[in-house]
Coordinates of C-alpha atoms and ligand atoms in Angstrom, one line a residue:
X1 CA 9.5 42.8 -20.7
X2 CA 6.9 40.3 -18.8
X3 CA 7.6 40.9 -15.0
X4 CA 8.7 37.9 -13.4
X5 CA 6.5 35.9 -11.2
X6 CA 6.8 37.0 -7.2
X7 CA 7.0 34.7 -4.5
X8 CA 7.1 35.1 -0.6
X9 CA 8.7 32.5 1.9
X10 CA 7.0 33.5 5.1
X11 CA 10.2 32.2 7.5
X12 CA 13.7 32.4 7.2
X13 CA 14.6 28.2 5.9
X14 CA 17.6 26.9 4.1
X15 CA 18.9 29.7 1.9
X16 CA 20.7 27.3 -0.5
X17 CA 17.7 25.7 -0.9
X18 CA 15.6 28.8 -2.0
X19 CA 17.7 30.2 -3.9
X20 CA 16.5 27.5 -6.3
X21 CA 13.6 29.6 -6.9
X22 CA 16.3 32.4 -8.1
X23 CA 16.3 31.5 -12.0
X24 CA 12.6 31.6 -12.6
X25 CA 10.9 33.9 -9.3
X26 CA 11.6 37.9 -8.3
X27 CA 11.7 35.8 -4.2
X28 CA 11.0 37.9 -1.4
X29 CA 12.1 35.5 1.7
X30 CA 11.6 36.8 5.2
X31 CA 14.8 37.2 7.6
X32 CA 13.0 37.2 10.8
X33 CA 10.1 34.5 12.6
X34 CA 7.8 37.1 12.8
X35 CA 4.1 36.4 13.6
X36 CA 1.8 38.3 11.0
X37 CA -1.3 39.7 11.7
X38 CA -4.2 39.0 9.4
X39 CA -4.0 42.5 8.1
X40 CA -0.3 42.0 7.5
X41 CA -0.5 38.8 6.1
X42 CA -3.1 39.6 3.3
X43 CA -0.8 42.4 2.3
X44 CA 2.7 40.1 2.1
X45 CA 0.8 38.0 -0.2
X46 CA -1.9 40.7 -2.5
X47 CA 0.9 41.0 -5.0
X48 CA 2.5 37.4 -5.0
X49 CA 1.8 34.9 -7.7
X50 CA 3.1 31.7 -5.0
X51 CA 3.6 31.9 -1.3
X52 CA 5.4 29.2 0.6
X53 CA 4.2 29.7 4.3
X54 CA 4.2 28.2 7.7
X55 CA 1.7 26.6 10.2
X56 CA 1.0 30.2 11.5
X57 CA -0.1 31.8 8.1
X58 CA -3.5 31.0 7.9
X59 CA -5.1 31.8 4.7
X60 CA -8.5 31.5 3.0
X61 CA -10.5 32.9 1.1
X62 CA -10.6 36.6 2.6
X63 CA -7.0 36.2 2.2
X64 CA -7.0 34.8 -1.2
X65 CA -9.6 37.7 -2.3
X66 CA -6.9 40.3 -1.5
X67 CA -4.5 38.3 -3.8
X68 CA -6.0 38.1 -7.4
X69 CA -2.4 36.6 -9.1
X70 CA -2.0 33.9 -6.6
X71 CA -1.9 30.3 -7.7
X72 CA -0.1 28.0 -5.1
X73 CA 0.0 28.1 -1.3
X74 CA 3.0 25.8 -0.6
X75 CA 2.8 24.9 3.5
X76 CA 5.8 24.1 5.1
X77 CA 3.9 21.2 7.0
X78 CA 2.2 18.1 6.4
X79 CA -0.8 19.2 8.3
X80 CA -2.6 22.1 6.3
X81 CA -5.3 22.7 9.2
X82 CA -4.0 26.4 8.4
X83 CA -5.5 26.4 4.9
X84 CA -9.2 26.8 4.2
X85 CA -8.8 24.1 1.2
X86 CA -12.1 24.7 -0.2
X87 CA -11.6 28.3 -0.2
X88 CA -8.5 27.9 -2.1
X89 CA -10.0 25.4 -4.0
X90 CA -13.0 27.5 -5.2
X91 CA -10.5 30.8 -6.1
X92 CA -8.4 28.5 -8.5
X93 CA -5.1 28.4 -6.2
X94 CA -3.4 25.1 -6.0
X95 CA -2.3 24.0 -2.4
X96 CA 1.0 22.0 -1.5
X97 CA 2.1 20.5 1.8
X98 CA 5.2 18.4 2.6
X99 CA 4.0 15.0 2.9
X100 CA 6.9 12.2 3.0
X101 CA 9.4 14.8 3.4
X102 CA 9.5 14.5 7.1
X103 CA 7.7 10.8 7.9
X104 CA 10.3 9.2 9.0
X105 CA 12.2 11.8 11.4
X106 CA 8.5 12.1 12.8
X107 CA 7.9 8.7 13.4
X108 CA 11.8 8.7 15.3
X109 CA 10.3 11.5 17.5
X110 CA 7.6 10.0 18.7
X111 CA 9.5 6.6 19.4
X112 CA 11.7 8.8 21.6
X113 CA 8.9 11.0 23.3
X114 CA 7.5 7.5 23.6
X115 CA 10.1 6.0 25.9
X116 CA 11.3 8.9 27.3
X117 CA 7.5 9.3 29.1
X118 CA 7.5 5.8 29.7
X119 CA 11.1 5.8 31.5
X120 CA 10.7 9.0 33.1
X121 CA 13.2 10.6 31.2
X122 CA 12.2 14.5 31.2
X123 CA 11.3 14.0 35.4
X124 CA 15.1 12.6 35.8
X125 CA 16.9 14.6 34.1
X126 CA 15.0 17.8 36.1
X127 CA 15.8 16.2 39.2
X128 CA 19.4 15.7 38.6
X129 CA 19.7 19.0 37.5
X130 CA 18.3 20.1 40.4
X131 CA 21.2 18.8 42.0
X132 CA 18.9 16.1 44.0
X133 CA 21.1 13.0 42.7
X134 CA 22.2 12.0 46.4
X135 CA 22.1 8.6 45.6
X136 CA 19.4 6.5 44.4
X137 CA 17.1 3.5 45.8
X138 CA 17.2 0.1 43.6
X139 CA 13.2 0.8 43.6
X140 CA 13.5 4.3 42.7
X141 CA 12.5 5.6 39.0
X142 CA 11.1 2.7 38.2
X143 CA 9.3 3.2 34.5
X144 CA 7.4 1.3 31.8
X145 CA 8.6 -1.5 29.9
X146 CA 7.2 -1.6 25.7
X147 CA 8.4 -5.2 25.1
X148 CA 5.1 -7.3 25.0
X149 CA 2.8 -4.6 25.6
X150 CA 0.2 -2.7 23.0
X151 CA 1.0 -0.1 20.8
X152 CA -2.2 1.7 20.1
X153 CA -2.3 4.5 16.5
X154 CA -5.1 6.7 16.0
X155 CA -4.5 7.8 12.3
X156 CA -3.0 5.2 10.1
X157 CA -1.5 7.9 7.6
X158 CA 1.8 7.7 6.7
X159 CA 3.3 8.6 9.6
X160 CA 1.4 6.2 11.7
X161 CA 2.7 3.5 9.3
X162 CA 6.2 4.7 10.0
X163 CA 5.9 4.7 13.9
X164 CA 3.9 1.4 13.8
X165 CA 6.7 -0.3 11.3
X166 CA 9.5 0.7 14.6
X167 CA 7.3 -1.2 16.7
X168 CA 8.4 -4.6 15.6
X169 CA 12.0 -3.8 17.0
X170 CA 10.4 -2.8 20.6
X171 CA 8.2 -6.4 20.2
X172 CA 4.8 -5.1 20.9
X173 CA 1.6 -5.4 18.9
X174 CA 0.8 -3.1 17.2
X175 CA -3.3 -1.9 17.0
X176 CA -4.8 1.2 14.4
X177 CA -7.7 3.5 14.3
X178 CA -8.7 5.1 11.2
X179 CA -11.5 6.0 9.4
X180 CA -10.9 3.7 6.7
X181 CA -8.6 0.1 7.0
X182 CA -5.4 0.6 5.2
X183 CA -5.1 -2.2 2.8
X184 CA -4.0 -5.5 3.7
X185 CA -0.6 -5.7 2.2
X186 CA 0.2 -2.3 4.6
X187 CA -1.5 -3.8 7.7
X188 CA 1.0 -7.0 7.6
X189 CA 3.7 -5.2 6.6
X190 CA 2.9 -2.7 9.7
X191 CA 1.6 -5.6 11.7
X192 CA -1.1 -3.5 12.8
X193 CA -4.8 -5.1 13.1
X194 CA -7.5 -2.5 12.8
X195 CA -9.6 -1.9 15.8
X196 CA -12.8 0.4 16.6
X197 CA -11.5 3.9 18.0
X198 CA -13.4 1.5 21.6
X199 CA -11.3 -1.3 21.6
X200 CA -8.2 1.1 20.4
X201 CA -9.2 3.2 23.9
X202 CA -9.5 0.4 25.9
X203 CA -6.9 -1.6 25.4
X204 CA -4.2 0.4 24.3
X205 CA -0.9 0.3 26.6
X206 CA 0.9 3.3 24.5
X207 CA -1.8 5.3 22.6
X208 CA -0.1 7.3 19.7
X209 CA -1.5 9.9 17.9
X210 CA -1.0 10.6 14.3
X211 CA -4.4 12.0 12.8
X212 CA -4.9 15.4 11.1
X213 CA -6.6 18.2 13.0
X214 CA -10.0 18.5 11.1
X215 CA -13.8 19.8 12.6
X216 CA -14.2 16.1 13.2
X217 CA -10.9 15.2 15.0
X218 CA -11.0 18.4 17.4
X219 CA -10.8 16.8 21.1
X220 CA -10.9 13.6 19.4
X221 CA -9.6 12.5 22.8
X222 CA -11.3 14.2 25.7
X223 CA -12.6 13.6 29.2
X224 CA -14.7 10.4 27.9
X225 CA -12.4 9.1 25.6
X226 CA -9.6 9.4 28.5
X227 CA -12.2 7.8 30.9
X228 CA -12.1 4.8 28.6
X229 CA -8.2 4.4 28.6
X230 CA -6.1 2.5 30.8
X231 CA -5.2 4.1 34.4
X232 CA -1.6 2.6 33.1
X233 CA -1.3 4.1 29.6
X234 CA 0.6 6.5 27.9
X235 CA -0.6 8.9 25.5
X236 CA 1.9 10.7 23.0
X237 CA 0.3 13.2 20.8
X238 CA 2.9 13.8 17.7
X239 CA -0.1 15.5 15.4
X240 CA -1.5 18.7 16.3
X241 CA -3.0 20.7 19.7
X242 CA -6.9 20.8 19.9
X243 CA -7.2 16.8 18.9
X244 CA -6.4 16.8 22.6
X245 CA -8.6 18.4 25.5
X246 CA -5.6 19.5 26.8
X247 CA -8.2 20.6 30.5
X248 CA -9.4 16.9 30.2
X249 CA -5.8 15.4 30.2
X250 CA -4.1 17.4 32.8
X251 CA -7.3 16.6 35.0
X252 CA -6.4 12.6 34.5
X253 CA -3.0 12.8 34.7
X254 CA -3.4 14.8 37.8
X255 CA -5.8 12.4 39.4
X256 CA -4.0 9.5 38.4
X257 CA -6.5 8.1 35.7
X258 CA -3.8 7.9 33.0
X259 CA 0.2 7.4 33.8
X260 CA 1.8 9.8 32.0
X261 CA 1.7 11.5 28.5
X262 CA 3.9 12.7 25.7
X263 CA 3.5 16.1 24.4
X264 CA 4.5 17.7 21.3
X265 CA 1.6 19.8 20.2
X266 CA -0.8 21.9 22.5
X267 CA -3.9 23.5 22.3
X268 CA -3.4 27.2 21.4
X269 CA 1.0 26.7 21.3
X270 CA 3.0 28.2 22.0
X271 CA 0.8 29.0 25.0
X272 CA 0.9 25.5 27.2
X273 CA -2.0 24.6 29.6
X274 CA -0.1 25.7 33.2
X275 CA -1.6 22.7 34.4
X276 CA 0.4 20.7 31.9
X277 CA 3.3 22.6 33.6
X278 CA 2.8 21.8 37.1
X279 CA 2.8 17.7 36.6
X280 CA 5.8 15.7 36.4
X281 CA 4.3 12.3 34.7
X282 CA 4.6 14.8 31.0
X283 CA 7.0 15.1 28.6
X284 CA 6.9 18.3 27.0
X285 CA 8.9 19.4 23.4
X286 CA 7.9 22.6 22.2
X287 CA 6.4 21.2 18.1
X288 CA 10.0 19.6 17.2
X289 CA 8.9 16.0 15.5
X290 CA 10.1 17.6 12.1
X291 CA 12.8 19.2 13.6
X292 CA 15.8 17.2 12.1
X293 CA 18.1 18.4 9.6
X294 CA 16.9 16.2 6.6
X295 CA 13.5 16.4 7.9
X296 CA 13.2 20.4 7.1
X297 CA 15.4 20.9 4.6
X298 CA 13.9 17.8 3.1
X299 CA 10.4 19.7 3.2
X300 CA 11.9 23.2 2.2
X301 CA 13.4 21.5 -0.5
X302 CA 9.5 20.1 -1.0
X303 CA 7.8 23.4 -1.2
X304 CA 10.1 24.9 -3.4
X305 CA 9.6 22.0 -5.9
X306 CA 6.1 22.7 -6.0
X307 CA 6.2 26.2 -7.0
X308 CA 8.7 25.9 -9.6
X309 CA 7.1 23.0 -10.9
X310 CA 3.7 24.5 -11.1
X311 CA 5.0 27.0 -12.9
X312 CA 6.2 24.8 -15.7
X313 CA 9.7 24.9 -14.9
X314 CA 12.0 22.1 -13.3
X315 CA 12.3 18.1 -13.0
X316 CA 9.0 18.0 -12.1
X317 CA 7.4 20.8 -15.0
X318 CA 4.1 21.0 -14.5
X319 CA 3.2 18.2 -11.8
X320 CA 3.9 19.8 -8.5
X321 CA 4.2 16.7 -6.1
X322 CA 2.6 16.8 -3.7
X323 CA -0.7 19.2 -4.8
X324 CA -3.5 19.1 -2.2
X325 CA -6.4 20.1 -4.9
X326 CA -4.9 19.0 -8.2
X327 CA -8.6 19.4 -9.6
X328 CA -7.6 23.1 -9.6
X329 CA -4.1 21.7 -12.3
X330 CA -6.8 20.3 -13.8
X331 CA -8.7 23.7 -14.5
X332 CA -6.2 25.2 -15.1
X333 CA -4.6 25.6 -18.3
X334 CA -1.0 25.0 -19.2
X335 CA 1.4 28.4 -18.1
X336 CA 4.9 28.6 -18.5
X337 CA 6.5 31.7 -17.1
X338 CA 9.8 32.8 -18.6
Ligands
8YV401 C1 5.7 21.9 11.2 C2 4.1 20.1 11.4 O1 5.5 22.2 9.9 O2 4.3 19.1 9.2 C3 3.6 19.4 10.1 O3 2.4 19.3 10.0 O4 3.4 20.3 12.3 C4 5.5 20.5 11.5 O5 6.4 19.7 10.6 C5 7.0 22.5 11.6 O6 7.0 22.4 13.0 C6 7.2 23.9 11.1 O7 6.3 24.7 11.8

């Protein structure tokens, strides 16, 4: 008898939802959040044939050496900055992330990190906790208005799409930043006019982030990017820690060079700058913009289509969708386990 294929889910998810995996898989699925070493982690995975892993696994291709039967990585993310691509690339294993599975909860998220920096939301709510509510001056906790102003998007992906689509609601304008224009037929539908990252700096009011953390992106905005902004903006970062110099920002929100910011991901999380800590004009949220129940059951439901489906088996037999390297499908020749 052929042994059955072995896959390991690095988190506990959505057991109804794994146990898809059941029919075709021998599934080890871990019960705890547990934070793997690399050691550890190369020996969870040296006898699997499909992982389906988290933001914390990071695997390449010391990893993948140590794992001669694996052939797909499915992240639980969008962002696969955790994943050496090339390296899985060049061993033959097929990548997957989670990409439209969670878009739309995301792009909610950041419309409420949005306005809750804006009108003070986090700083309020501490205060009346506090037990300080006494009382309050007409003048007092006075915030930022959207309606009219600009709504500035670095990263035009498909998240950025869905939080510049929202805009129209909130009647601002909307302006993008990406490497390449999104076609014409998405920019009016978005209502977004491409800018240079410059003019995006300058004269955005909100400055959203929604770009994927790559060698290039890394303190995309630092101390002379957050020179450039408005001493009256906002910046929400939605997409990952390190495309912020964390240092740089707490250093202008401190001095009052930018108003406040919205904060989702951090440099080196779950560690936070303490600096971040200490100032009142933040909005903090410990990596949650996925964190609805569609939203990750929607991408548990995701991985778990990939694997099955790149092992021949399912609605979607043989086209995993949402591969990150499909030349390596390509390659590879046709397998169906039983
Ligand atoms: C995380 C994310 O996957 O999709 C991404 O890129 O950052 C999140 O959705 C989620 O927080 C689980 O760690």
């Amino acid at each position: 008898m052929t042994a059955r294929p072995r896959v390991w889910v690095s988190r506990p998810t959505f057991p109804d939802i794994v146990a898809r995996l059941d029919p075709y898989f021998d599934v080890v699925a871990e019960p705890r959040e547990v934070m793997f070493s690399p050691a550890e982690l190369a020996t969870k995975i040296a006898d699997c044939d499909a992982v389906i892993v988290g933001l914390k696994e990071r695997i390449g291709a010391a990893e993948v050496a140590k794992a001669p039967r694996l052939r797909i990585v499915a992240n639980l993310g969008v962002g696969y900055d955790n994943l050496d691509l090339a390296a899985l690339t060049a061993a033959g294993v097929a990548a997957s992330n989670t990409a439209g599975a969670l878009d739309e909860s995301v792009a909610d998220f950041t419309w409420a990190m949005l306005l809750g920096a804006a009108r003070r939301i986090g700083e309020a709510e501490r205060w009346l906790r506090a037990g300080q509510w006494h009382g309050t001056r007409f003048t007092d906790w006075l915030g930022i208005d959207v309606r009219g102003r600009t709504l500035g998007i670095l990263g035009m992906g498909r998240i950025g799409q869905a939080v510049a689509r929202r805009a129209v609601g909130f009647g601002m304008q909307v302006i993008y930043h990406n490497r390449s224009r999104v076609p014409q037929a998405l920019e009016s539908e978005c209502r977004a006019r491409w800018v240079d990252k410059d003019e995006l700096l300058r004269t955005s009011d909100f400055l959203v982030l929604a770009l994927p953390l790559t060698p290039e992106s890394r303190h995309a905005i630092g101390a002379a990017e957050l020179a450039r902004m408005k001493p009256t903006a906002v910046l929400v970062n939605i997409a990952r820690g390190g495309i912020v110099d964390d240092a740089a920002l707490a250093e202008a929100l401190a001095q009052g060079r930018l108003a406040a910011a919205a904060l989702d991901v951090f440099e080196g999380e779950p560690v936070v700058n303490p600096k971040l800590l200490e100032l009142d004009n933040v909005l903090l949220s410990p990596h949650i913009a996925s964190a609805s129940l569609d939203a990750r059951r929607g991408m548990t439901t995701m991985a778990v289509d990939n694997v099955v489906a790149l092992f021949g088996h399912g609605p979607h037999a043989g086209h995993p969708p949402t591969i990150l390297n499909p030349e390596v499908l390509a390659a590879a020749s046709p397998t169906t386990h039983p």
